Amino acid sequence: MTITARTRRIAVVAALALATGTLSGCGSSSDDEGDSLTYWSMWNQNEPQAKVIKAASDQFTKDTGIKVNIQWQGRQVIQKITPTLRSGAAADLVDNSVNALGTLVSAGQNADLSPVYTATIPGENKTVAEVIPEKYKAYLNDKNGKPFMVPYSVATEGVWFDAAKYPELAANPPKTWEDLVEKLDGIKATGVAPIALPSNDPYWTLLTLQRQLGTEGVRELAADKSGAAWDDPEVRAAVKKVEHLRDHHFIKGYESTQGTQAQTSWAQGKAAFYLNGTWVPGESKPNVDADFKYGNFQLPAIDGGNTAVGVNFFGFAVPKTAKNSAEAQKFIAYFMNKKHLTGIATQALNIAPRPDVPAPEELAAVAKALDGNDVYADQARLFVDYAAWATKAYTPNVVRFIQGVTSADEFIDQTRRASVDFWKANP
């Protein structure tokens, strides 16, 4: 047993040496080069993802001698590190969603992670590029076509429900928008609120626009400096669909709820549906009944249109001015070993980016949708390629619309005018 463990460690160290050679071009200017790296994580220390990452980092230090100084910064990690980026990043490694990391990309503050993708994964005979499905890679690149992110989990948004309570939905999910509305009406007739959501919900409007216009149509809304794209009747058709749901199917009182409150309300059976991401099972499990069974379906096609699945990612990025970039990239390659990514599935209940790591049972329907359909960039990649527009011109107006402050027509008009003003100020 001792010999086997020693042999395994030697193999890991040898592979790391190979990876080190591959990554040596990412030099460090730090005095403690080769000894440590500083990692700011989006997770809190008691979350399952943090425990998986901590276990891997401890083993990485044993295998390489490189200490990983992890600071559990929470969800605002990118906002916290942004002020340090130009003069020298406070961390060598960060993680978050691909949308949140878009802040680094839009500012040109991300490192090119091409060397990580060509590195051999320590302990295996495959490169990082070989274990990530080809159809995901285009969405991990910056505007120069260089990868800025290496994902450790794959996510998407969909409609969650209790498959034990609504088995017919698991067997026969809505195929058309009209079918979806009919099912919502049927649920409402039983006295159950159809849809739970937080007051600042970003998904219903954007995903419905994507179904109506297609991904490029949504991106055209963001890029259009004249505002004319918002006059397309298809835009109004999509927003009116959401307005109908808002007025007839959203749970009462949602206007004053936050994300976790809405999720808990749904998990406790106060509403049938909850449109949100693949993190829902992991977060809501303490609040569901023992016989609860997670079901999920994608928003249906509109008028026979696209059925592609939005794909989101959570993973690593390295700031351009990181002092220990090479060490950070070694850790990324190390973490992509199947052993570590298996923990992402079994302990954190997330989908790992490697097809050879089975998805957890709670996400089986989601994994099937991702595997069996074309994918498009989550939220049309607005928060990566048009991050400032999305934050300033779109989000404030869509929140007022979802909260019932404005009508569909007022939302369209206000966002059109905000877009024109934004592009005048940001030509």
PDB file of C-alpha atoms in Angstrom, residues 119-239:
ATOM      1  CA  ALA A 119      -0.554  21.577 -20.538  1.00  0.00           C
ATOM      2  CA  THR A 120      -0.772  17.901 -19.645  1.00  0.00           C
ATOM      3  CA  ILE A 121      -3.001  17.318 -16.625  1.00  0.00           C
ATOM      4  CA  PRO A 122      -0.806  16.080 -13.760  1.00  0.00           C
ATOM      5  CA  GLY A 123      -1.432  12.368 -13.155  1.00  0.00           C
ATOM      6  CA  GLU A 124      -3.022  11.858 -16.588  1.00  0.00           C
ATOM      7  CA  ASN A 125      -1.876  11.636 -20.189  1.00  0.00           C
ATOM      8  CA  LYS A 126      -4.336  14.190 -21.583  1.00  0.00           C
ATOM      9  CA  THR A 127      -4.097  17.934 -21.970  1.00  0.00           C
ATOM     10  CA  VAL A 128      -6.646  20.299 -20.456  1.00  0.00           C
ATOM     11  CA  ALA A 129      -7.913  21.075 -23.966  1.00  0.00           C
ATOM     12  CA  GLU A 130      -8.584  17.384 -24.596  1.00  0.00           C
ATOM     13  CA  VAL A 131     -10.960  16.951 -21.656  1.00  0.00           C
ATOM     14  CA  ILE A 132     -13.182  20.003 -22.315  1.00  0.00           C
ATOM     15  CA  PRO A 133     -15.864  19.504 -25.011  1.00  0.00           C
ATOM     16  CA  GLU A 134     -15.140  21.401 -28.202  1.00  0.00           C
ATOM     17  CA  LYS A 135     -18.567  23.069 -28.307  1.00  0.00           C
ATOM     18  CA  TYR A 136     -17.816  24.931 -25.064  1.00  0.00           C
ATOM     19  CA  LYS A 137     -14.453  26.426 -26.003  1.00  0.00           C
ATOM     20  CA  ALA A 138     -15.617  29.335 -28.171  1.00  0.00           C
ATOM     21  CA  TYR A 139     -17.440  30.779 -25.156  1.00  0.00           C
ATOM     22  CA  LEU A 140     -14.292  30.749 -23.021  1.00  0.00           C
ATOM     23  CA  ASN A 141     -12.286  33.072 -25.291  1.00  0.00           C
ATOM     24  CA  ASP A 142     -11.765  36.814 -25.200  1.00  0.00           C
ATOM     25  CA  LYS A 143     -12.186  39.118 -28.202  1.00  0.00           C
ATOM     26  CA  ASN A 144      -8.725  38.109 -29.434  1.00  0.00           C
ATOM     27  CA  GLY A 145      -9.710  34.454 -29.519  1.00  0.00           C
ATOM     28  CA  LYS A 146      -7.537  33.607 -26.518  1.00  0.00           C
ATOM     29  CA  PRO A 147      -8.968  31.622 -23.586  1.00  0.00           C
ATOM     30  CA  PHE A 148      -9.454  33.721 -20.478  1.00  0.00           C
ATOM     31  CA  MET A 149     -11.129  31.034 -18.378  1.00  0.00           C
ATOM     32  CA  VAL A 150     -10.793  27.344 -17.517  1.00  0.00           C
ATOM     33  CA  PRO A 151     -14.129  26.028 -16.208  1.00  0.00           C
ATOM     34  CA  TYR A 152     -14.485  23.613 -13.316  1.00  0.00           C
ATOM     35  CA  SER A 153     -18.264  23.431 -13.604  1.00  0.00           C
ATOM     36  CA  VAL A 154     -20.827  23.853 -16.371  1.00  0.00           C
ATOM     37  CA  ALA A 155     -24.195  25.433 -15.680  1.00  0.00           C
ATOM     38  CA  THR A 156     -27.353  26.493 -17.424  1.00  0.00           C
ATOM     39  CA  GLU A 157     -30.715  27.956 -16.533  1.00  0.00           C
ATOM     40  CA  GLY A 158     -33.989  26.055 -16.702  1.00  0.00           C
ATOM     41  CA  VAL A 159     -37.371  25.702 -15.030  1.00  0.00           C
ATOM     42  CA  TRP A 160     -37.176  23.687 -11.805  1.00  0.00           C
ATOM     43  CA  PHE A 161     -40.079  21.726 -10.387  1.00  0.00           C
ATOM     44  CA  ASP A 162     -40.812  18.823  -8.052  1.00  0.00           C
ATOM     45  CA  ALA A 163     -40.948  15.789 -10.358  1.00  0.00           C
ATOM     46  CA  ALA A 164     -42.527  13.739  -7.558  1.00  0.00           C
ATOM     47  CA  LYS A 165     -45.461  16.163  -7.421  1.00  0.00           C
ATOM     48  CA  TYR A 166     -45.625  16.804 -11.186  1.00  0.00           C
ATOM     49  CA  PRO A 167     -44.448  13.552 -12.838  1.00  0.00           C
ATOM     50  CA  GLU A 168     -46.285  14.418 -16.067  1.00  0.00           C
ATOM     51  CA  LEU A 169     -43.929  17.396 -16.545  1.00  0.00           C
ATOM     52  CA  ALA A 170     -40.879  15.167 -16.258  1.00  0.00           C
ATOM     53  CA  ALA A 171     -42.298  12.818 -18.881  1.00  0.00           C
ATOM     54  CA  ASN A 172     -43.794  15.472 -21.125  1.00  0.00           C
ATOM     55  CA  PRO A 173     -42.349  18.971 -20.631  1.00  0.00           C
ATOM     56  CA  PRO A 174     -44.001  21.875 -22.489  1.00  0.00           C
ATOM     57  CA  LYS A 175     -43.046  21.918 -26.164  1.00  0.00           C
ATOM     58  CA  THR A 176     -44.482  25.333 -27.076  1.00  0.00           C
ATOM     59  CA  TRP A 177     -45.030  28.644 -25.297  1.00  0.00           C
ATOM     60  CA  GLU A 178     -48.782  28.117 -25.465  1.00  0.00           C
ATOM     61  CA  ASP A 179     -48.323  24.717 -23.836  1.00  0.00           C
ATOM     62  CA  LEU A 180     -46.293  26.324 -21.047  1.00  0.00           C
ATOM     63  CA  VAL A 181     -48.995  28.938 -20.365  1.00  0.00           C
ATOM     64  CA  GLU A 182     -51.672  26.234 -20.359  1.00  0.00           C
ATOM     65  CA  LYS A 183     -49.764  24.278 -17.731  1.00  0.00           C
ATOM     66  CA  LEU A 184     -49.294  27.415 -15.640  1.00  0.00           C
ATOM     67  CA  ASP A 185     -53.032  28.078 -15.821  1.00  0.00           C
ATOM     68  CA  GLY A 186     -53.705  24.508 -14.714  1.00  0.00           C
ATOM     69  CA  ILE A 187     -51.410  24.857 -11.705  1.00  0.00           C
ATOM     70  CA  LYS A 188     -52.971  28.182 -10.770  1.00  0.00           C
ATOM     71  CA  ALA A 189     -56.416  26.559 -10.845  1.00  0.00           C
ATOM     72  CA  THR A 190     -55.304  24.138  -8.116  1.00  0.00           C
ATOM     73  CA  GLY A 191     -54.546  27.055  -5.776  1.00  0.00           C
ATOM     74  CA  VAL A 192     -50.753  26.790  -6.076  1.00  0.00           C
ATOM     75  CA  ALA A 193     -48.766  29.843  -7.211  1.00  0.00           C
ATOM     76  CA  PRO A 194     -47.241  28.952 -10.611  1.00  0.00           C
ATOM     77  CA  ILE A 195     -43.905  30.808 -10.482  1.00  0.00           C
ATOM     78  CA  ALA A 196     -41.574  31.939  -7.687  1.00  0.00           C
ATOM     79  CA  LEU A 197     -38.908  34.514  -8.491  1.00  0.00           C
ATOM     80  CA  PRO A 198     -36.898  37.287  -6.857  1.00  0.00           C
ATOM     81  CA  SER A 199     -37.745  40.924  -7.448  1.00  0.00           C
ATOM     82  CA  ASN A 200     -34.646  41.469  -9.593  1.00  0.00           C
ATOM     83  CA  ASP A 201     -35.057  38.341 -11.711  1.00  0.00           C
ATOM     84  CA  PRO A 202     -32.809  38.530 -14.803  1.00  0.00           C
ATOM     85  CA  TYR A 203     -33.866  35.319 -16.485  1.00  0.00           C
ATOM     86  CA  TRP A 204     -37.493  35.399 -17.604  1.00  0.00           C
ATOM     87  CA  THR A 205     -37.119  38.439 -19.865  1.00  0.00           C
ATOM     88  CA  LEU A 206     -33.687  37.687 -21.296  1.00  0.00           C
ATOM     89  CA  LEU A 207     -34.341  33.990 -21.949  1.00  0.00           C
ATOM     90  CA  THR A 208     -37.705  34.758 -23.557  1.00  0.00           C
ATOM     91  CA  LEU A 209     -36.050  37.345 -25.794  1.00  0.00           C
ATOM     92  CA  GLN A 210     -33.472  34.699 -26.727  1.00  0.00           C
ATOM     93  CA  ARG A 211     -36.206  32.228 -27.646  1.00  0.00           C
ATOM     94  CA  GLN A 212     -38.031  34.868 -29.737  1.00  0.00           C
ATOM     95  CA  LEU A 213     -35.057  36.609 -31.413  1.00  0.00           C
ATOM     96  CA  GLY A 214     -32.283  34.040 -31.243  1.00  0.00           C
ATOM     97  CA  THR A 215     -28.923  34.697 -29.611  1.00  0.00           C
ATOM     98  CA  GLU A 216     -27.664  37.055 -32.302  1.00  0.00           C
ATOM     99  CA  GLY A 217     -30.919  38.993 -32.153  1.00  0.00           C
ATOM    100  CA  VAL A 218     -30.390  39.615 -28.440  1.00  0.00           C
ATOM    101  CA  ARG A 219     -26.820  40.728 -29.053  1.00  0.00           C
ATOM    102  CA  GLU A 220     -28.063  43.090 -31.767  1.00  0.00           C
ATOM    103  CA  LEU A 221     -30.231  44.810 -29.165  1.00  0.00           C
ATOM    104  CA  ALA A 222     -27.111  45.512 -27.139  1.00  0.00           C
ATOM    105  CA  ALA A 223     -24.948  46.620 -30.053  1.00  0.00           C
ATOM    106  CA  ASP A 224     -27.525  48.812 -31.821  1.00  0.00           C
ATOM    107  CA  LYS A 225     -26.490  52.455 -31.356  1.00  0.00           C
ATOM    108  CA  SER A 226     -29.573  53.836 -33.116  1.00  0.00           C
ATOM    109  CA  GLY A 227     -32.131  52.093 -30.894  1.00  0.00           C
ATOM    110  CA  ALA A 228     -34.018  50.891 -33.979  1.00  0.00           C
ATOM    111  CA  ALA A 229     -33.566  47.225 -33.064  1.00  0.00           C
ATOM    112  CA  TRP A 230     -35.930  47.739 -30.144  1.00  0.00           C
ATOM    113  CA  ASP A 231     -38.722  48.634 -32.608  1.00  0.00           C
ATOM    114  CA  ASP A 232     -38.732  45.085 -34.024  1.00  0.00           C
ATOM    115  CA  PRO A 233     -42.234  43.636 -33.436  1.00  0.00           C
ATOM    116  CA  GLU A 234     -40.585  40.411 -32.299  1.00  0.00           C
ATOM    117  CA  VAL A 235     -39.102  42.289 -29.333  1.00  0.00           C
ATOM    118  CA  ARG A 236     -42.535  43.457 -28.269  1.00  0.00           C
ATOM    119  CA  ALA A 237     -43.964  39.962 -28.768  1.00  0.00           C
ATOM    120  CA  ALA A 238     -41.359  38.507 -26.394  1.00  0.00           C
ATOM    121  CA  VAL A 239     -41.708  41.167 -23.714  1.00  0.00           C
TER     122      VAL A 239
END
